[in-house]
Structures are given as C-alpha cells and as structure tokens.
Tab-separated table of C-alpha atoms in Angstrom:
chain	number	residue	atom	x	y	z
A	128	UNK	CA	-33.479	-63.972	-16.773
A	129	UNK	CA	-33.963	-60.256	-17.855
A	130	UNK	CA	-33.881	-58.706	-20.778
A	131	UNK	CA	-30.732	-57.340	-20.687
A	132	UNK	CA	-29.034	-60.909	-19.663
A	133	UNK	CA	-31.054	-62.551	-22.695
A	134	UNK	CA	-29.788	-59.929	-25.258
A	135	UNK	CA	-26.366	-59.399	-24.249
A	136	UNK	CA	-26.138	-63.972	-24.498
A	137	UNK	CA	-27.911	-63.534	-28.185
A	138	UNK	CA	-24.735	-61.082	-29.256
A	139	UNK	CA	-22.911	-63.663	-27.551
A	140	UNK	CA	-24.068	-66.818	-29.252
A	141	UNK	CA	-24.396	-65.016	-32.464
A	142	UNK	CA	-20.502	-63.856	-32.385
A	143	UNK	CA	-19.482	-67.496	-31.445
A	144	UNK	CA	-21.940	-68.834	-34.723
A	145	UNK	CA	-20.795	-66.851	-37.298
A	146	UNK	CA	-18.237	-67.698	-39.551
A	147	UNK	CA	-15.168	-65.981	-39.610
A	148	UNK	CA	-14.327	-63.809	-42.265
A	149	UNK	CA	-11.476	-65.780	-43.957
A	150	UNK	CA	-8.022	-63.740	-44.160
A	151	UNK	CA	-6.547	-62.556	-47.592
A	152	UNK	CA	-3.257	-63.055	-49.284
A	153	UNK	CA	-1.358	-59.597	-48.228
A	154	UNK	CA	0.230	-58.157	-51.606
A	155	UNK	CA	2.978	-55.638	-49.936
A	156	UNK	CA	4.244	-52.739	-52.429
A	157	UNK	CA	7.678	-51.309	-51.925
A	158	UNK	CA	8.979	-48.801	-54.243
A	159	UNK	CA	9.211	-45.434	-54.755
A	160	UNK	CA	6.598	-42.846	-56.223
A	161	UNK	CA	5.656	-44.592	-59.264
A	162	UNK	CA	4.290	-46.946	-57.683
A	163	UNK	CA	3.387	-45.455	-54.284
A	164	UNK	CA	-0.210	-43.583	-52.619
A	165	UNK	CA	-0.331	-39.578	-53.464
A	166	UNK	CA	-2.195	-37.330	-50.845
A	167	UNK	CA	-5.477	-36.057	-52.481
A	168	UNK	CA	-4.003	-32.655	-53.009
A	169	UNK	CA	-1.542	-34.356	-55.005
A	170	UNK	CA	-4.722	-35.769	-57.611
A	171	UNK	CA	-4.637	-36.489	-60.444
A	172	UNK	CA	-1.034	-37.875	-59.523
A	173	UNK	CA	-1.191	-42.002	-58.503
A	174	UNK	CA	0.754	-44.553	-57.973
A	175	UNK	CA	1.011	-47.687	-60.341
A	176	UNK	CA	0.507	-50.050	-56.706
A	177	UNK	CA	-2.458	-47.558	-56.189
A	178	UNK	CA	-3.788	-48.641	-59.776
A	179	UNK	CA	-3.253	-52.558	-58.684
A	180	UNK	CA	-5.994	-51.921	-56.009
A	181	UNK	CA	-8.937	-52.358	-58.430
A	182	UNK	CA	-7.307	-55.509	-59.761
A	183	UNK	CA	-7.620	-57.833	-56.953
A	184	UNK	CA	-10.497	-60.017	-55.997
A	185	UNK	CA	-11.469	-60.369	-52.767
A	186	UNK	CA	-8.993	-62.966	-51.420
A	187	UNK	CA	-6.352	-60.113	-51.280
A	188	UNK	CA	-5.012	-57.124	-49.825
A	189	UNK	CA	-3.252	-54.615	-51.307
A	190	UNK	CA	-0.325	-52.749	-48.771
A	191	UNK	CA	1.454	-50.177	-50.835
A	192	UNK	CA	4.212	-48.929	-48.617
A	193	UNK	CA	5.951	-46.958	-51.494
A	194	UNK	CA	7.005	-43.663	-50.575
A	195	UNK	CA	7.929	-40.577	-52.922
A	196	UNK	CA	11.307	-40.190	-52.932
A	197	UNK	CA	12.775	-43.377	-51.873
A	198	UNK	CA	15.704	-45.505	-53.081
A	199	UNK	CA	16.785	-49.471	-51.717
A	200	UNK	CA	18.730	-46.957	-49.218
A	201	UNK	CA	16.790	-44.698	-47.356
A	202	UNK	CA	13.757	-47.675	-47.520
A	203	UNK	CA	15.751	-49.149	-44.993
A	204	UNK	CA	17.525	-46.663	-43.129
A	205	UNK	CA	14.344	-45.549	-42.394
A	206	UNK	CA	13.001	-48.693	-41.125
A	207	UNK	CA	10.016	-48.400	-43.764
A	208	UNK	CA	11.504	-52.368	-45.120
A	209	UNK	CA	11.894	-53.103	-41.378
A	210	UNK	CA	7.808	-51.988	-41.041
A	211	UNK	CA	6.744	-54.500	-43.721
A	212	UNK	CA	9.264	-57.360	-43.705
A	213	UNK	CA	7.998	-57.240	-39.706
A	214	UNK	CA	4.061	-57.865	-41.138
A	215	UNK	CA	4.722	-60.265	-43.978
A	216	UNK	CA	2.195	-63.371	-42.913
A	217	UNK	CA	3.380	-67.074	-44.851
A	218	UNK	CA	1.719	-66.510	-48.381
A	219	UNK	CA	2.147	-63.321	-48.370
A	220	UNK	CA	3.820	-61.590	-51.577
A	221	UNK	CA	6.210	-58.338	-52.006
A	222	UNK	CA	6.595	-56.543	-55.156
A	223	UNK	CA	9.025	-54.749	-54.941
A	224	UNK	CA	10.364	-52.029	-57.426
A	225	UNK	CA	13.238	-49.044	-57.023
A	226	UNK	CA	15.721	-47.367	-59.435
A	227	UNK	CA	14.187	-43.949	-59.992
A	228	UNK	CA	16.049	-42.678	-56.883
A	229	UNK	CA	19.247	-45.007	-56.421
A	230	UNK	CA	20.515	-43.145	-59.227
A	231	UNK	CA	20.299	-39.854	-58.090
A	232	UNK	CA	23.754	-38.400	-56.361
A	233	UNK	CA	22.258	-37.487	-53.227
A	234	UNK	CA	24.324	-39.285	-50.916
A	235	UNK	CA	21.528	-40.639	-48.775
A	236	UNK	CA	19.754	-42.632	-51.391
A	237	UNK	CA	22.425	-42.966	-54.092
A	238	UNK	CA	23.349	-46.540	-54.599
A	239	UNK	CA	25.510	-48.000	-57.066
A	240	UNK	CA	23.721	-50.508	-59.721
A	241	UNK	CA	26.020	-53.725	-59.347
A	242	UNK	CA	27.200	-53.596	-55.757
A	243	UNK	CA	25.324	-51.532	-53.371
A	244	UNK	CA	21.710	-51.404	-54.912
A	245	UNK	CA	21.656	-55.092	-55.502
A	246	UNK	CA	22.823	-56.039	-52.047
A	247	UNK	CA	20.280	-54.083	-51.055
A	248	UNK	CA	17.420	-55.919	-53.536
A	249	UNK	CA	18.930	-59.133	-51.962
A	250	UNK	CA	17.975	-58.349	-48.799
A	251	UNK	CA	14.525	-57.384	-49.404
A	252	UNK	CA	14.314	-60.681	-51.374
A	253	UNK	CA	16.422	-63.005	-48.944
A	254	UNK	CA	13.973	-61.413	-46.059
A	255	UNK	CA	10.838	-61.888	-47.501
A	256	UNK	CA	11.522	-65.865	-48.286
A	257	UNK	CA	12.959	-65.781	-44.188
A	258	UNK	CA	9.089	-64.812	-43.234
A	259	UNK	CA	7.574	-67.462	-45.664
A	260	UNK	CA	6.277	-64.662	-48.661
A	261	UNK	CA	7.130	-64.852	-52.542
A	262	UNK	CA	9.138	-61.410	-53.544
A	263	UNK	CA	8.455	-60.655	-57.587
A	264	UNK	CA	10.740	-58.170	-58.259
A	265	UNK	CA	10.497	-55.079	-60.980
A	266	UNK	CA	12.331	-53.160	-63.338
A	267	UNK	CA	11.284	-49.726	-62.769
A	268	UNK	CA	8.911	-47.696	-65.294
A	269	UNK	CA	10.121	-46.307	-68.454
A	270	UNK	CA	10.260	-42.036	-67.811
A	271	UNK	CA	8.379	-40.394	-70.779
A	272	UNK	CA	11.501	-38.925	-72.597
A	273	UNK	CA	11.735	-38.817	-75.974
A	274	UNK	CA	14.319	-37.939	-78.769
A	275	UNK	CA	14.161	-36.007	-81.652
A	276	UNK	CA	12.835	-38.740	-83.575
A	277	UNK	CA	10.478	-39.749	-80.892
A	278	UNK	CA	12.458	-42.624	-79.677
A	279	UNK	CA	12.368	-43.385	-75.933
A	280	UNK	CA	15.581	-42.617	-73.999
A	281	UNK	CA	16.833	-44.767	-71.900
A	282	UNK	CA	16.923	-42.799	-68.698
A	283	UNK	CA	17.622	-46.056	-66.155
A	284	UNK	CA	20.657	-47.526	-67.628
A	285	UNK	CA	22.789	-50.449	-65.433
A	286	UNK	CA	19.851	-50.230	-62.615
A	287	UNK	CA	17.363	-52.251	-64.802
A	288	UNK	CA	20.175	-54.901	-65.779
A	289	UNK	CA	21.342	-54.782	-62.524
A	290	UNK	CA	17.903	-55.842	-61.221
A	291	UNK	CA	17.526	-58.541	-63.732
A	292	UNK	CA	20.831	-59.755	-62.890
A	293	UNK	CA	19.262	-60.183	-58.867
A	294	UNK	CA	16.343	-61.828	-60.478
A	295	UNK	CA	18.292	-64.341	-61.988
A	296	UNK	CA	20.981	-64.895	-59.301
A	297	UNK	CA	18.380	-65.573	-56.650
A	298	UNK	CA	15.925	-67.642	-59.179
A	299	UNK	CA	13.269	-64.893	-58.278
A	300	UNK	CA	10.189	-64.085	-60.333
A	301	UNK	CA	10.912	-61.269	-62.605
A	302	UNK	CA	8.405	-58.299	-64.299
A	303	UNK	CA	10.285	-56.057	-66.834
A	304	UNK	CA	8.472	-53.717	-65.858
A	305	UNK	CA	10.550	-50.813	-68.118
A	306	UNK	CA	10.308	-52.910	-71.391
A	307	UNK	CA	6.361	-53.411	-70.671
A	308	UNK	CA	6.062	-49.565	-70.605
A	309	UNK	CA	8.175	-48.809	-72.743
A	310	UNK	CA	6.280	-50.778	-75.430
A	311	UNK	CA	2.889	-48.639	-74.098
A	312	UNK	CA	4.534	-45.613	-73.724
A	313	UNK	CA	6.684	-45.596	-77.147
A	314	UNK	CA	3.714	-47.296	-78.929
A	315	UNK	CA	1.671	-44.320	-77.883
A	316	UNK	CA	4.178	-41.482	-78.996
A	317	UNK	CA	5.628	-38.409	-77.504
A	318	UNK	CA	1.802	-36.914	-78.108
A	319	UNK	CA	-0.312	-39.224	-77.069
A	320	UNK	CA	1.466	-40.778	-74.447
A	321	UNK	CA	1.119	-37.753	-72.138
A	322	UNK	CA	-2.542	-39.232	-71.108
A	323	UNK	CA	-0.805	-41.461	-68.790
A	324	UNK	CA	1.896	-38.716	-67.080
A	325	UNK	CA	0.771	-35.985	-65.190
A	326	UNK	CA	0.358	-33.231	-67.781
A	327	UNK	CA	-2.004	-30.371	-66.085
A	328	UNK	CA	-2.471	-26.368	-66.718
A	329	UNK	CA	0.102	-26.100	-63.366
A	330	UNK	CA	2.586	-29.179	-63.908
A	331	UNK	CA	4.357	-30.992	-66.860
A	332	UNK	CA	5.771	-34.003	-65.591
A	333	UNK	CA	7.013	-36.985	-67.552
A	334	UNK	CA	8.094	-39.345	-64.899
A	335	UNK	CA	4.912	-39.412	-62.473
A	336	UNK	CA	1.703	-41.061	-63.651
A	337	UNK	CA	-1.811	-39.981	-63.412
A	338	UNK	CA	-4.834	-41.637	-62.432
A	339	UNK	CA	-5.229	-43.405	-66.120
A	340	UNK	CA	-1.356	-44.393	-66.648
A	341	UNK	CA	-1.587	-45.858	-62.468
A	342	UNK	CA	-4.356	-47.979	-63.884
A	343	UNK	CA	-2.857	-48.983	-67.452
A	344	UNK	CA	0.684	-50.006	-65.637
A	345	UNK	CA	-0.879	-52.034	-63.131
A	346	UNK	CA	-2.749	-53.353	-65.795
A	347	UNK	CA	0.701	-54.446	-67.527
A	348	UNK	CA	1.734	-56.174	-64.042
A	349	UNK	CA	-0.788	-58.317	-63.557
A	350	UNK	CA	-1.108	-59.030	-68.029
A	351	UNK	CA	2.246	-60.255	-67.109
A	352	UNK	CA	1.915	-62.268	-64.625
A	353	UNK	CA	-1.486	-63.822	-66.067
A	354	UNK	CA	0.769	-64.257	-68.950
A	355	UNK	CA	3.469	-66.787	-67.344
A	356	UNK	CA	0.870	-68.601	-64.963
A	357	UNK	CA	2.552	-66.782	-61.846
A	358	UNK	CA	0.862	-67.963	-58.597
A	359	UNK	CA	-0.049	-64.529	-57.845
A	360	UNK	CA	-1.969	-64.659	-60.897
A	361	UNK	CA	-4.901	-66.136	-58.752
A	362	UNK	CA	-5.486	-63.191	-56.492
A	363	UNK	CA	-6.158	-60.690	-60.127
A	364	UNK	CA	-9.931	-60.301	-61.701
C-alpha cells in the first residue's frame, strides 16, 4: 500500500472515529428592528436578538431573522415566516415579537390590534407547535418618549394587550417585554436613559437601541425567563 492509499484511509478512519459534534437547540428571532441584525455601517445601532447572542451557552443557536421595518404582515407576505417556520427542527424555540410597525398606516404592514395582527400572531404560534418548537411570544419594547414630567408615554397602545390577549388564548409563554423596559427605561430617566438608544453627533433616535441597550434588553428576556423556570431557561449562561 502507498503512501497516498495509507493517508487518505487514516482521514478516513479518523472521520468515522470521531464523535459528532452534537446539534444545538435553534432559538429563531422574528420581529422587527428592535430586535433584528444592523449592517456594520449601521453601528452602534443593534438589535435586542443580536444582544441575546452572548447569552447562550453552547447547546444553542441563535437565528435572528428580524428585519427593519417589518410588521406580522409583510413577515409573511414576504415569505421571511415561510423561511423559518420551513427550518424549525422539534425543540426548537421562536421568539417572536412585532408591534412597532403593525401600527403604522402604511397599508402593506398596517394591521389592526384585535383582528388582523393577532390572527396573524396565531399563525406564527399555531405553526411553530405544527413543526414540534415552543413559540414565547413578546410585547414589544417600550420607545424612549417621555412627558413633561418625565413619565413614559405609552406609544403601543391595544397592540401590547392585544398580544397578551394571544398569549393567553393559546396558553403560550408570555415576556412583557414593554413593562420590563419600561421599568429600565423610566427607572433610568429621560437623561440617562439615552445610553441605551442610539443618541450620536449625526442621529437622535429614541426607538432603536445601541450596542449597550441590545445587551441590557436581552438581558431582561432571559432575567425573565430564568425568573419563571421557562424551559428555555436552560440554553442562557
């Protein structure tokens, strides 16, 4: 036997020894751009789902699919729900989180809170379960607006009891996602709170997170899921 024919059956033998590298728990992100991936010309903007990456230990995978932009509606008449629901492995779970842009009047994401945008959180829910995952579903974040007296405002109205109303209807695990922030945010102050938004030289934005405020609201996800035992809890540090 040559050389060649001995070497080539050691990278044989040693691909058939060697132990496989077990697969992860996928944890697929949905949402729009609070939560979703920012191109690096975009920095110091980030997602909160981009913030959950440094969370995980190693026996899961984080797929953020958010997209800027996005409501229930134009997820899936875009086939960007179709994309993930079509990857979801059993044991897989979806978080998914949307508001920001269902309430806008642009007829192509606009949904209304108690008929149209729930069917659509339904689906997403009803689909997931069909493939075997575990959807948790979200209120969306609390945008940084403040009164006079440096009260939040609440910007999100019906859409965040509409989505607890989904959560309860379809006995689906539930992440207030808006009241978590809103305690952070409000606790912070108009002032101080701004270390978490994307307040540069060129851009004053209170609705979009930076790097620090991705990290802190992930943080409050998985505090909050720690905090009722949720089976996801297993696959945080």
């Amino acid at each position: 036997m040559n050389f060649i024919k001995v070497f080539a059956l050691l990278i044989f033998t040693t691909a058939i020894l060697a132990p496989e590298k077990p697969a992860t728990t996928g944890i697929w992100m949905i949402g729009d751009s609070t939560m979703a991936p920012k191109s690096k010309n975009a920095f110091p903007e980030l997602g909160w789902g981009e913030g959950l990456r440094k969370l995980v230990n190693d026996k899961a995978t984080v797929h953020n699919h958010a997209v800027n932009g996005r409501s229930t509606l134009s997820f899936i008449n875009e086939n960007r729900w179709k994309a993930v629901c079509d990857s979801i492995k059993p044991g897989d779970y979806v978080i998914i989180q949307f508001g920001h842009n269902d309430q806008k009047p642009n007829p192509d994401r606009h949904t209304e809170p108690f008929t149209s945008y729930k069917d659509n959180l339904k689906k997403f829910i009803t689909e997931t379960r069909e493939h075997k995952g575990t959807p948790i579903l979200c209120s969306s974040i609390v945008r940084r607006h403040f009164d006079g007296k440096g009260n939040l405002i609440d910007s999100h109205g019906d859409y965040i009891k509409a989505a607890k109303e989904v959560a309860t209807e379809t006995k689906t695990m539930y992440v207030d996602m808006e009241s978590l922030t809103r305690n952070l945010v409000g606790g912070m102050g108009p002032k101080e709170s701004k270390s978490l938004f994307l307040f540069t030289d060129k851009k004053q934005d209170s609705t979009h997170l930076n790097v620090q405020g991705a990290e802190r609201v992930a943080k409050l996800f998985v505090d909050d899921c720690k905090k009722v035992k949720a089976p996801i809890a297993k696959l945080f540090k």
